[in-house]
Amino acid sequence: MNRSSIMKWITGALEGFWAIPFIGGTIILSLNWTPLIIMLVLHIITLLLSISEGKTKHGSILGIITSCVGFIPGVGWTMHTITAILLLIDAYRSEKAIEM
């Protein structure tokens, strides 16, 4: 498994966690939106790894956008959900491509 796939699994799982209704939002609000900044950094790292390894980068780009608009109620939840699904599918496909 390559580094970009590992980071996609991690960021996808974290995005999925933030998408849990009430729990993710409550934690993000209680920590004063710090998790969104951390996720922004993680998505940028994942994007740079994907670029250097020649892997797809659309999940990381959407993650960066999600981190920037995640503070908007409703929109944030929707974006976290979509980004989590996209990143996890992308990580799975990258892993399958390596096995073949």
PDB file of C-alpha atoms in Angstrom, residues 21-88:
ATOM      1  CA  PRO A  21     -24.886  13.937  13.029  1.00  0.00           C
ATOM      2  CA  PHE A  22     -24.584  15.932  16.249  1.00  0.00           C
ATOM      3  CA  ILE A  23     -21.452  14.117  17.456  1.00  0.00           C
ATOM      4  CA  GLY A  24     -19.058  15.387  14.771  1.00  0.00           C
ATOM      5  CA  GLY A  25     -20.545  18.864  14.796  1.00  0.00           C
ATOM      6  CA  THR A  26     -20.503  19.082  18.580  1.00  0.00           C
ATOM      7  CA  ILE A  27     -16.841  18.110  18.735  1.00  0.00           C
ATOM      8  CA  ILE A  28     -15.899  20.541  15.968  1.00  0.00           C
ATOM      9  CA  LEU A  29     -17.768  23.382  17.686  1.00  0.00           C
ATOM     10  CA  SER A  30     -16.395  22.547  21.142  1.00  0.00           C
ATOM     11  CA  LEU A  31     -12.854  22.629  19.768  1.00  0.00           C
ATOM     12  CA  ASN A  32     -13.513  25.981  18.069  1.00  0.00           C
ATOM     13  CA  TRP A  33     -13.253  24.598  14.510  1.00  0.00           C
ATOM     14  CA  THR A  34      -9.673  23.396  15.088  1.00  0.00           C
ATOM     15  CA  PRO A  35     -10.450  19.978  13.545  1.00  0.00           C
ATOM     16  CA  LEU A  36     -11.268  21.726  10.254  1.00  0.00           C
ATOM     17  CA  ILE A  37      -7.816  23.324  10.209  1.00  0.00           C
ATOM     18  CA  ILE A  38      -6.177  19.988  11.010  1.00  0.00           C
ATOM     19  CA  MET A  39      -8.205  18.311   8.253  1.00  0.00           C
ATOM     20  CA  LEU A  40      -7.173  21.049   5.809  1.00  0.00           C
ATOM     21  CA  VAL A  41      -3.503  20.285   6.524  1.00  0.00           C
ATOM     22  CA  LEU A  42      -4.084  16.521   6.207  1.00  0.00           C
ATOM     23  CA  HIS A  43      -5.893  16.967   2.884  1.00  0.00           C
ATOM     24  CA  ILE A  44      -3.069  19.136   1.541  1.00  0.00           C
ATOM     25  CA  ILE A  45      -0.519  16.476   2.571  1.00  0.00           C
ATOM     26  CA  THR A  46      -2.643  13.786   0.934  1.00  0.00           C
ATOM     27  CA  LEU A  47      -2.947  15.882  -2.231  1.00  0.00           C
ATOM     28  CA  LEU A  48       0.819  16.371  -2.431  1.00  0.00           C
ATOM     29  CA  LEU A  49       1.414  12.633  -1.915  1.00  0.00           C
ATOM     30  CA  SER A  50      -1.175  11.787  -4.583  1.00  0.00           C
ATOM     31  CA  ILE A  51       0.456  14.156  -7.041  1.00  0.00           C
ATOM     32  CA  SER A  52       3.936  12.767  -6.364  1.00  0.00           C
ATOM     33  CA  GLU A  53       2.710   9.167  -6.761  1.00  0.00           C
ATOM     34  CA  GLY A  54       0.590   9.913  -9.832  1.00  0.00           C
ATOM     35  CA  LYS A  55      -2.651   8.883  -8.112  1.00  0.00           C
ATOM     36  CA  THR A  56      -6.084  10.478  -8.340  1.00  0.00           C
ATOM     37  CA  LYS A  57      -6.406  13.674  -6.397  1.00  0.00           C
ATOM     38  CA  HIS A  58     -10.076  14.669  -6.657  1.00  0.00           C
ATOM     39  CA  GLY A  59     -10.911  13.369  -3.153  1.00  0.00           C
ATOM     40  CA  SER A  60      -8.203  15.485  -1.567  1.00  0.00           C
ATOM     41  CA  ILE A  61      -9.254  18.556  -3.521  1.00  0.00           C
ATOM     42  CA  LEU A  62     -12.837  18.085  -2.351  1.00  0.00           C
ATOM     43  CA  GLY A  63     -11.487  17.602   1.187  1.00  0.00           C
ATOM     44  CA  ILE A  64      -9.726  20.956   1.012  1.00  0.00           C
ATOM     45  CA  ILE A  65     -12.964  22.593  -0.103  1.00  0.00           C
ATOM     46  CA  THR A  66     -14.864  20.772   2.650  1.00  0.00           C
ATOM     47  CA  SER A  67     -12.432  22.036   5.274  1.00  0.00           C
ATOM     48  CA  CYS A  68     -13.003  25.580   4.058  1.00  0.00           C
ATOM     49  CA  VAL A  69     -16.833  25.434   4.076  1.00  0.00           C
ATOM     50  CA  GLY A  70     -17.307  22.859   6.844  1.00  0.00           C
ATOM     51  CA  PHE A  71     -18.286  25.481   9.396  1.00  0.00           C
ATOM     52  CA  ILE A  72     -21.623  26.099   7.630  1.00  0.00           C
ATOM     53  CA  PRO A  73     -24.341  23.991   9.290  1.00  0.00           C
ATOM     54  CA  GLY A  74     -25.956  21.524   6.896  1.00  0.00           C
ATOM     55  CA  VAL A  75     -23.484  22.274   4.127  1.00  0.00           C
ATOM     56  CA  GLY A  76     -20.642  21.045   6.323  1.00  0.00           C
ATOM     57  CA  TRP A  77     -22.414  17.799   7.148  1.00  0.00           C
ATOM     58  CA  THR A  78     -23.214  17.150   3.474  1.00  0.00           C
ATOM     59  CA  MET A  79     -19.680  17.938   2.355  1.00  0.00           C
ATOM     60  CA  HIS A  80     -18.096  15.766   5.071  1.00  0.00           C
ATOM     61  CA  THR A  81     -20.307  12.852   4.012  1.00  0.00           C
ATOM     62  CA  ILE A  82     -19.562  13.200   0.292  1.00  0.00           C
ATOM     63  CA  THR A  83     -15.844  13.694   0.908  1.00  0.00           C
ATOM     64  CA  ALA A  84     -15.646  10.642   3.192  1.00  0.00           C
ATOM     65  CA  ILE A  85     -17.338   8.424   0.618  1.00  0.00           C
ATOM     66  CA  LEU A  86     -15.176   9.737  -2.221  1.00  0.00           C
ATOM     67  CA  LEU A  87     -11.910   9.340  -0.299  1.00  0.00           C
ATOM     68  CA  LEU A  88     -12.723   5.826   0.899  1.00  0.00           C
TER      69      LEU A  88
END
